[in-house]
Coordinates of N, CA, C and O in Angstrom, one line a residue:
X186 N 125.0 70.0 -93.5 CA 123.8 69.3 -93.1 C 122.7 70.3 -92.6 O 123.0 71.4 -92.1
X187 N 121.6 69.8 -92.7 CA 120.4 70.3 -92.0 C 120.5 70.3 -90.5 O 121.2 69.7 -89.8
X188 N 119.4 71.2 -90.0 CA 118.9 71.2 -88.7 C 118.4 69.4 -88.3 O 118.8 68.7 -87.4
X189 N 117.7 69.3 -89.1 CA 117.3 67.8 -88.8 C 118.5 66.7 -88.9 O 118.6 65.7 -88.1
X190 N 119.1 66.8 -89.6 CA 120.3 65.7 -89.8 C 120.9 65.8 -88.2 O 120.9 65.0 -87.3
X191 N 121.2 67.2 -88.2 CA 121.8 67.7 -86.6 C 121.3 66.9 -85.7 O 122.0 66.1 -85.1
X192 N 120.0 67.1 -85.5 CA 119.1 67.1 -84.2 C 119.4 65.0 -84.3 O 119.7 64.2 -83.4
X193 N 119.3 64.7 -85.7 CA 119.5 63.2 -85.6 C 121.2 62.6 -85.3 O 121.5 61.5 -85.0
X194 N 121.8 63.6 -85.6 CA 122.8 62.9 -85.2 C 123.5 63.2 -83.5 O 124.5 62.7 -83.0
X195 N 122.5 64.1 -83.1 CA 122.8 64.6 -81.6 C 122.1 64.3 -80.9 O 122.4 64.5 -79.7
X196 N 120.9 63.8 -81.3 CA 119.4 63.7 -80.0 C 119.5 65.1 -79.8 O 119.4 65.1 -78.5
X197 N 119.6 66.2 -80.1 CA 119.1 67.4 -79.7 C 117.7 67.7 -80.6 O 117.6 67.6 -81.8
X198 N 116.9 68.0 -79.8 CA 115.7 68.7 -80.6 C 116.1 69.8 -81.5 O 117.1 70.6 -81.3
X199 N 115.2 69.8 -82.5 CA 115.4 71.0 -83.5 C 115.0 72.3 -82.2 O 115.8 73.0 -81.9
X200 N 114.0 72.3 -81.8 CA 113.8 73.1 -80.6 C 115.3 73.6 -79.9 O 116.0 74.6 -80.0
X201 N 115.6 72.6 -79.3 CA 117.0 72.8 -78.5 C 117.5 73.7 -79.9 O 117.3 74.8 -80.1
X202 N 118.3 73.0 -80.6 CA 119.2 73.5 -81.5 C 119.2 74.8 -82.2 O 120.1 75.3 -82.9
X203 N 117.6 75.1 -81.7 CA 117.2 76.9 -82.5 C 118.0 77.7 -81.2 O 118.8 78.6 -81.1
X204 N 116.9 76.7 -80.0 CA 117.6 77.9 -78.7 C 119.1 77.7 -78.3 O 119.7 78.4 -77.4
X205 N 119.5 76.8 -78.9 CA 121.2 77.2 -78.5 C 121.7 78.4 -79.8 O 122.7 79.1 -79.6
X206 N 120.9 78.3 -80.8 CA 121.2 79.4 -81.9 C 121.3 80.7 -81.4 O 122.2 81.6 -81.7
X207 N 120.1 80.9 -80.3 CA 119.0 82.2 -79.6 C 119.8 82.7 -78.8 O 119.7 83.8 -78.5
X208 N 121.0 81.8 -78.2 CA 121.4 82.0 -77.0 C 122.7 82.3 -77.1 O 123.4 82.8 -76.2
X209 N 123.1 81.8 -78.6 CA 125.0 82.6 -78.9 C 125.6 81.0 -78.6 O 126.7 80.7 -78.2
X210 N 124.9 80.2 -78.9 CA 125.9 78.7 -78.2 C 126.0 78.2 -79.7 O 127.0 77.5 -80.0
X211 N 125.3 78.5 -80.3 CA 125.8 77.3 -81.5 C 125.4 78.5 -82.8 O 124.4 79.3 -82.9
X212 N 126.9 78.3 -84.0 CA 126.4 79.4 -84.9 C 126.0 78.5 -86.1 O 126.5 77.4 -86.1
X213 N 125.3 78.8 -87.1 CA 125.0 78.0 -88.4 C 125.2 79.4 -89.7 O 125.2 80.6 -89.6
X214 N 125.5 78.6 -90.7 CA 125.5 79.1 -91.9 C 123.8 79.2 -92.6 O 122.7 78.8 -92.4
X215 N 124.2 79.8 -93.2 CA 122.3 79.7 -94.0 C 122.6 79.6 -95.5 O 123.6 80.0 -96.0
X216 N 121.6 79.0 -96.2 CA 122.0 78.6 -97.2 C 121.2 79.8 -98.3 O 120.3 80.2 -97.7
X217 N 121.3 80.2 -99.0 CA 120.6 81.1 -100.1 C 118.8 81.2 -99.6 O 118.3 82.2 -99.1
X218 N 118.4 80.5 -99.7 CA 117.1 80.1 -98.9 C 116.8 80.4 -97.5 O 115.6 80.2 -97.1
X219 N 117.4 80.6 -96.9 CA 117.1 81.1 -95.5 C 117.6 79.5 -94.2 O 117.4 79.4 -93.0
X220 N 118.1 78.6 -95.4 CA 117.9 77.3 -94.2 C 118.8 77.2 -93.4 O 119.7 78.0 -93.8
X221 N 119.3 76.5 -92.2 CA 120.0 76.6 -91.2 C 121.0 75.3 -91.6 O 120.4 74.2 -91.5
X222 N 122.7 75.5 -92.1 CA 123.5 74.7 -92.5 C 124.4 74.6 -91.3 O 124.8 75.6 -90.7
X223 N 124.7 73.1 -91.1 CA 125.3 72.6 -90.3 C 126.7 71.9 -91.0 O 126.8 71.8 -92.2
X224 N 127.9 71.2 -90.1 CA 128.9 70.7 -90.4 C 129.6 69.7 -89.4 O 129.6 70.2 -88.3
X225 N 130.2 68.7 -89.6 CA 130.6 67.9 -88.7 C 131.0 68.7 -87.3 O 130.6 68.2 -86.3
X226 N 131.9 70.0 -87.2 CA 132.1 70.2 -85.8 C 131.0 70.4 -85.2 O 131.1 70.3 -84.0
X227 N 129.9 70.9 -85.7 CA 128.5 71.2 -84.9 C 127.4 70.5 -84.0 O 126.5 70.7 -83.3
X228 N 128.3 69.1 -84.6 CA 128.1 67.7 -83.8 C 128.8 67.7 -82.7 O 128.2 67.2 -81.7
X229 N 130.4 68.4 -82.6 CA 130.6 68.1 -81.3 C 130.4 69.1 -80.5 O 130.3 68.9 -79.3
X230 N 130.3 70.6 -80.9 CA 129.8 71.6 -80.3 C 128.6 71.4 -79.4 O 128.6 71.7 -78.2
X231 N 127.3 70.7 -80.2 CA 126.1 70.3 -79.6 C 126.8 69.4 -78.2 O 126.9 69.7 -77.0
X232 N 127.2 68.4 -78.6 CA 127.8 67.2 -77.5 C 128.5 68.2 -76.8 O 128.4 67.9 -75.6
X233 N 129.0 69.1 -76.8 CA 129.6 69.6 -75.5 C 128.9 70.5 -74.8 O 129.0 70.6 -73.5
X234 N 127.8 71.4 -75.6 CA 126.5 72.1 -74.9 C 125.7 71.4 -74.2 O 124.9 72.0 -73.4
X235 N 125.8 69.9 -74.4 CA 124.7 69.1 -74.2 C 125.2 68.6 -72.7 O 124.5 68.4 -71.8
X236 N 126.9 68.5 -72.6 CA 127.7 67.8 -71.4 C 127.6 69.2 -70.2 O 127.3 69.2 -69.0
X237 N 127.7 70.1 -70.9 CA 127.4 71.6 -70.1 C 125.9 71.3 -69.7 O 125.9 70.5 -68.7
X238 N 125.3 71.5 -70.0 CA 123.9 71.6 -69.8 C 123.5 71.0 -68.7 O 122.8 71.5 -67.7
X239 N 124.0 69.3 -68.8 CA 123.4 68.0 -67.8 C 124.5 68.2 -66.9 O 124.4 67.4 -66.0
X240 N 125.8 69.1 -66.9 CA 126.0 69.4 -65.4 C 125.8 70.4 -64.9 O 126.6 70.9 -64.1
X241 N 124.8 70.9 -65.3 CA 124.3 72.0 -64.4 C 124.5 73.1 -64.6 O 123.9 73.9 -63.9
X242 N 125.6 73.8 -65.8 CA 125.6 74.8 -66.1 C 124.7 75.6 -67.3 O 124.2 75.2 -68.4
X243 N 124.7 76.8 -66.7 CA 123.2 77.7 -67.6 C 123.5 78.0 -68.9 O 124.7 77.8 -69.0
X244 N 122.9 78.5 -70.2 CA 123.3 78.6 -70.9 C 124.2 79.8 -71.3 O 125.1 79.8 -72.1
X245 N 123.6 80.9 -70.3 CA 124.8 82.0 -69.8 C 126.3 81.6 -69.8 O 127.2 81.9 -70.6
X246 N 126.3 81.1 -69.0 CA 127.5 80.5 -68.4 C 128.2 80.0 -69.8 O 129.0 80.7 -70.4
X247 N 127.8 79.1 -70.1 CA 128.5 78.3 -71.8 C 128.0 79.5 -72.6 O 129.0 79.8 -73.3
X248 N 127.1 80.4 -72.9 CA 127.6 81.7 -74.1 C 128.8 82.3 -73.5 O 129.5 82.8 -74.4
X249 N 129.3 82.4 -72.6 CA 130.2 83.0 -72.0 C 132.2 82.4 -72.5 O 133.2 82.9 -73.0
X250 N 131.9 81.2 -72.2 CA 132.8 80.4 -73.0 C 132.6 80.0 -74.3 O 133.4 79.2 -74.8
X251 N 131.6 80.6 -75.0 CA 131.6 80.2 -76.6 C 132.9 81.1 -77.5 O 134.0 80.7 -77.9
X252 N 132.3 82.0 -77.5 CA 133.4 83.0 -78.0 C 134.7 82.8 -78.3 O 135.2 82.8 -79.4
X253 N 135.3 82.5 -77.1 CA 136.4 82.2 -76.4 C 137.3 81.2 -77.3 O 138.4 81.3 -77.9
X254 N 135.8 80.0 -77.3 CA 136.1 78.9 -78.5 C 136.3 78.9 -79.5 O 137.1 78.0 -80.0
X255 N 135.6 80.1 -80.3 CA 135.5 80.4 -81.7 C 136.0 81.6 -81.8 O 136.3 81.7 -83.0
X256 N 136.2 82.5 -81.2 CA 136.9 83.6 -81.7 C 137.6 84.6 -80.8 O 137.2 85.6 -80.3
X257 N 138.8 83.8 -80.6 CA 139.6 84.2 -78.9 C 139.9 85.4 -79.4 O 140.3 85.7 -80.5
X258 N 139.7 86.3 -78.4 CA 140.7 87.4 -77.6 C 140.7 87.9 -76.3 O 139.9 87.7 -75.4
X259 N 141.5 88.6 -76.1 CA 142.0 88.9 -74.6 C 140.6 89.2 -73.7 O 140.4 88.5 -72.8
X260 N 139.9 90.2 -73.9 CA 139.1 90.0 -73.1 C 137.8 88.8 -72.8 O 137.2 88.6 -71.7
X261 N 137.6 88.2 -74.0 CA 136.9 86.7 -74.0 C 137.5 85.8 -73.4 O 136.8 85.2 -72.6
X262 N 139.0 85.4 -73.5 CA 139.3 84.4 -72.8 C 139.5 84.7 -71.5 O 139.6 83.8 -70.7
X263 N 139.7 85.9 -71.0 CA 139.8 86.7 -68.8 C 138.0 86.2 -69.1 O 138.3 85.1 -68.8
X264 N 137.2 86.2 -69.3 CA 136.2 86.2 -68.8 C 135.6 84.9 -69.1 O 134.9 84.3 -68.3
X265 N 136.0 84.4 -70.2 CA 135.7 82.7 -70.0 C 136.7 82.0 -69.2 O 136.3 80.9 -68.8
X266 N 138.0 82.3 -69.0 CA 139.1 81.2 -67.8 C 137.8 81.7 -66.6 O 137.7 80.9 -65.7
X267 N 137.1 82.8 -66.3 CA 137.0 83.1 -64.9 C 135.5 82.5 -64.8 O 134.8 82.6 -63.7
X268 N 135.1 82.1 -65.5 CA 133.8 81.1 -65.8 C 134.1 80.0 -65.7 O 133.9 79.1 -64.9
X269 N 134.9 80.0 -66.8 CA 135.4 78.0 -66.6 C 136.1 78.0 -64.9 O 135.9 77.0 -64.2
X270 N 136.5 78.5 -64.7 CA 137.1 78.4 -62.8 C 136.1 78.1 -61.9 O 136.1 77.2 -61.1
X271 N 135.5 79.0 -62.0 CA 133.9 79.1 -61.1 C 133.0 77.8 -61.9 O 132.3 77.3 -60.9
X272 N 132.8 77.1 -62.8 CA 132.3 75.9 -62.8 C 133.2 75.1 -62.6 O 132.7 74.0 -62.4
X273 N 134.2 75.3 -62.6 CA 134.7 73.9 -62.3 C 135.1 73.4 -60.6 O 135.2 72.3 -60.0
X274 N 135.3 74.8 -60.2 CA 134.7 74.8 -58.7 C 133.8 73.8 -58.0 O 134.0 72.9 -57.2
X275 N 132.5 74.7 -58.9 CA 131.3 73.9 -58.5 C 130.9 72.9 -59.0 O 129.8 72.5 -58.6
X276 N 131.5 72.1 -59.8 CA 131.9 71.0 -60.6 C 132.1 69.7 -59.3 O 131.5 68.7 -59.0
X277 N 133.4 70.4 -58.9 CA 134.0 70.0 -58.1 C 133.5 69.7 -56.8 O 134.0 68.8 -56.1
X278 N 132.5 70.5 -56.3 CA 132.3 70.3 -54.8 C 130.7 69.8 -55.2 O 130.1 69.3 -54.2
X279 N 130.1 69.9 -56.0 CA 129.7 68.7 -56.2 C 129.7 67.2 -56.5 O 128.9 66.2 -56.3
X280 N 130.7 67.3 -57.1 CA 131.2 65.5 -57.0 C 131.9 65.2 -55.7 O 132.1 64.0 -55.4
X281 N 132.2 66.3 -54.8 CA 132.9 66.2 -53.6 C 131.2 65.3 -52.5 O 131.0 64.2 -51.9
X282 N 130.4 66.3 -52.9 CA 129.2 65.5 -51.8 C 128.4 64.8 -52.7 O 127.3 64.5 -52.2
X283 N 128.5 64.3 -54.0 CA 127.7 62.9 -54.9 C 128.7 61.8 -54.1 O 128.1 60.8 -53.7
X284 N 129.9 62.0 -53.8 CA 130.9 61.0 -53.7 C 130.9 60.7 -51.7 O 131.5 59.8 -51.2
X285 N 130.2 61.6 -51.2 CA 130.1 61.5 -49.6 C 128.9 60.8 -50.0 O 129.0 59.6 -49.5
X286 N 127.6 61.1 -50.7 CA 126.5 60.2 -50.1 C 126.3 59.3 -50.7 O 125.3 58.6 -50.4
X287 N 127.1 58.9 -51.8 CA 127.4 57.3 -52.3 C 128.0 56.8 -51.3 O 127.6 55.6 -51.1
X288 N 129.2 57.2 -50.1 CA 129.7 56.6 -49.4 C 128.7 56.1 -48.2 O 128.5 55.0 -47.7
X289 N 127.8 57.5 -47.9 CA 126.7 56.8 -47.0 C 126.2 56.1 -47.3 O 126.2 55.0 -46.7
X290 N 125.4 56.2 -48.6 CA 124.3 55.2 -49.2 C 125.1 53.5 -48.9 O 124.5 52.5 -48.7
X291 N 126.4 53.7 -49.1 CA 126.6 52.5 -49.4 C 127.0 51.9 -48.2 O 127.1 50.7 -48.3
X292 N 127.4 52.6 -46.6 CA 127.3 51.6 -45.6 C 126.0 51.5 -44.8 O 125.8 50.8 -43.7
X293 N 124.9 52.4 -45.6 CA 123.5 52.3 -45.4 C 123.3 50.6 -45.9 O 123.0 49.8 -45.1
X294 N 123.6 50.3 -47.2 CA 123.4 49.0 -48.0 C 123.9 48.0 -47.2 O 123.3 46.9 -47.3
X295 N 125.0 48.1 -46.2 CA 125.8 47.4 -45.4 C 124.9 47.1 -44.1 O 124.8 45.9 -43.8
X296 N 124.6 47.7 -43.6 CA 124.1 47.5 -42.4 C 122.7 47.0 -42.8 O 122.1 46.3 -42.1
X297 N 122.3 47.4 -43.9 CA 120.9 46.6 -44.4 C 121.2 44.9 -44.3 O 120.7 43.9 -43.7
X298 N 122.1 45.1 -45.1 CA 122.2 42.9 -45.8 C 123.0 42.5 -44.6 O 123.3 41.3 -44.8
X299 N 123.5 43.1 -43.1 CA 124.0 42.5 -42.3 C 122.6 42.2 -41.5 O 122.2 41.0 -41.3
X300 N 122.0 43.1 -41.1 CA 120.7 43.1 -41.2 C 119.8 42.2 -41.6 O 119.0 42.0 -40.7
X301 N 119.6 41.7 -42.4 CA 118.6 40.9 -43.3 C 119.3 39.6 -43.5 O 118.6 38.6 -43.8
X302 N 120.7 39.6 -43.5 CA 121.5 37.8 -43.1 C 121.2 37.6 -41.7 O 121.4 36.4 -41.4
X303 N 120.9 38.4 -40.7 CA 120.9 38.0 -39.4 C 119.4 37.8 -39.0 O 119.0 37.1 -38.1
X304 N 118.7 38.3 -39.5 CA 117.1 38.0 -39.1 C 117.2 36.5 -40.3 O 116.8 35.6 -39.6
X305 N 117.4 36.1 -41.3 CA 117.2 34.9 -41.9 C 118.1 33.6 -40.9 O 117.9 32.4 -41.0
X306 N 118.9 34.3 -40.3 CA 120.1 33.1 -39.6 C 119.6 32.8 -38.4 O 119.6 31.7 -37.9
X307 N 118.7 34.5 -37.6 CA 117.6 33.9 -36.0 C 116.1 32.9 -37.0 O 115.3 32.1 -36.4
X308 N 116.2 33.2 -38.5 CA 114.5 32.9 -38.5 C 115.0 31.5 -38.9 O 114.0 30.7 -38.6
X309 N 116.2 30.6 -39.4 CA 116.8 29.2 -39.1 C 117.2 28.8 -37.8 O 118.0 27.8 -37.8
X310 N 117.1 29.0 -37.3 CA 117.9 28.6 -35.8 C 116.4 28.2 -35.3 O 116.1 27.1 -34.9
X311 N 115.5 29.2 -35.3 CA 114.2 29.0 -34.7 C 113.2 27.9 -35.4 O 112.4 27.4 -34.6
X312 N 113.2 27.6 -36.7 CA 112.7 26.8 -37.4 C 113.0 25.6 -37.0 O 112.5 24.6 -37.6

């Protein structure tokens, strides 16, 4: 497939999809012509650059573990397990404090609607 077939079957911009090219994250075939050929796994490769990305890791970071993916050896995988560690780390202690201030937020919500049943229950009593 094409860059564009790509970009449509991923929501990634052709933009995106050059600079994950630029960056060692995503490799393509070229065709006699110079065009950029794509293939069903390149769909899920994008979707997992794409799950990297929106949590927060850089594109460093994920070239780091590309290799690893596609063309293991010993020193690629000591240096991607020691990346994938270190994100998953911070993976982790951030869902550690998403998951504390959902807990605030949420007896913030509590004290609100106890709050606002009790001013409607004095503003009936006074009526």
């Amino acid at each position: 497939m094409r860059i564009g077939e790509l970009s449509a079957r991923t929501g990634a911009s052709r933009r995106s999809l050059r600079y994950y090219e630029q960056q060692g994250l995503l490799v393509s075939a070229r065709s006699p012509s110079g065009q950029r050929c794509y293939d069903d796994d390149h769909v899920q490769r994008v979707a997992l650059i794409q799950a990297f990305l929106a949590a927060g890791m850089s594109s460093r970071t994920i070239a780091l573990m590309v290799p690893c993916m596609t063309e293991p050896n010993m020193n690629r995988a000591r240096q991607a397990l020691t990346a994938m560690n270190q994100e998953r780390n911070r993976l982790s202690s951030t869902i550690d404090s998403l998951v504390a201030a959902r807990a605030a937020l949420d007896h913030l919500i509590d004290v609100n609607r106890d709050f606002l049943a009790n001013v409607v229950d004095d503003q009936s009593r006074t009526d």
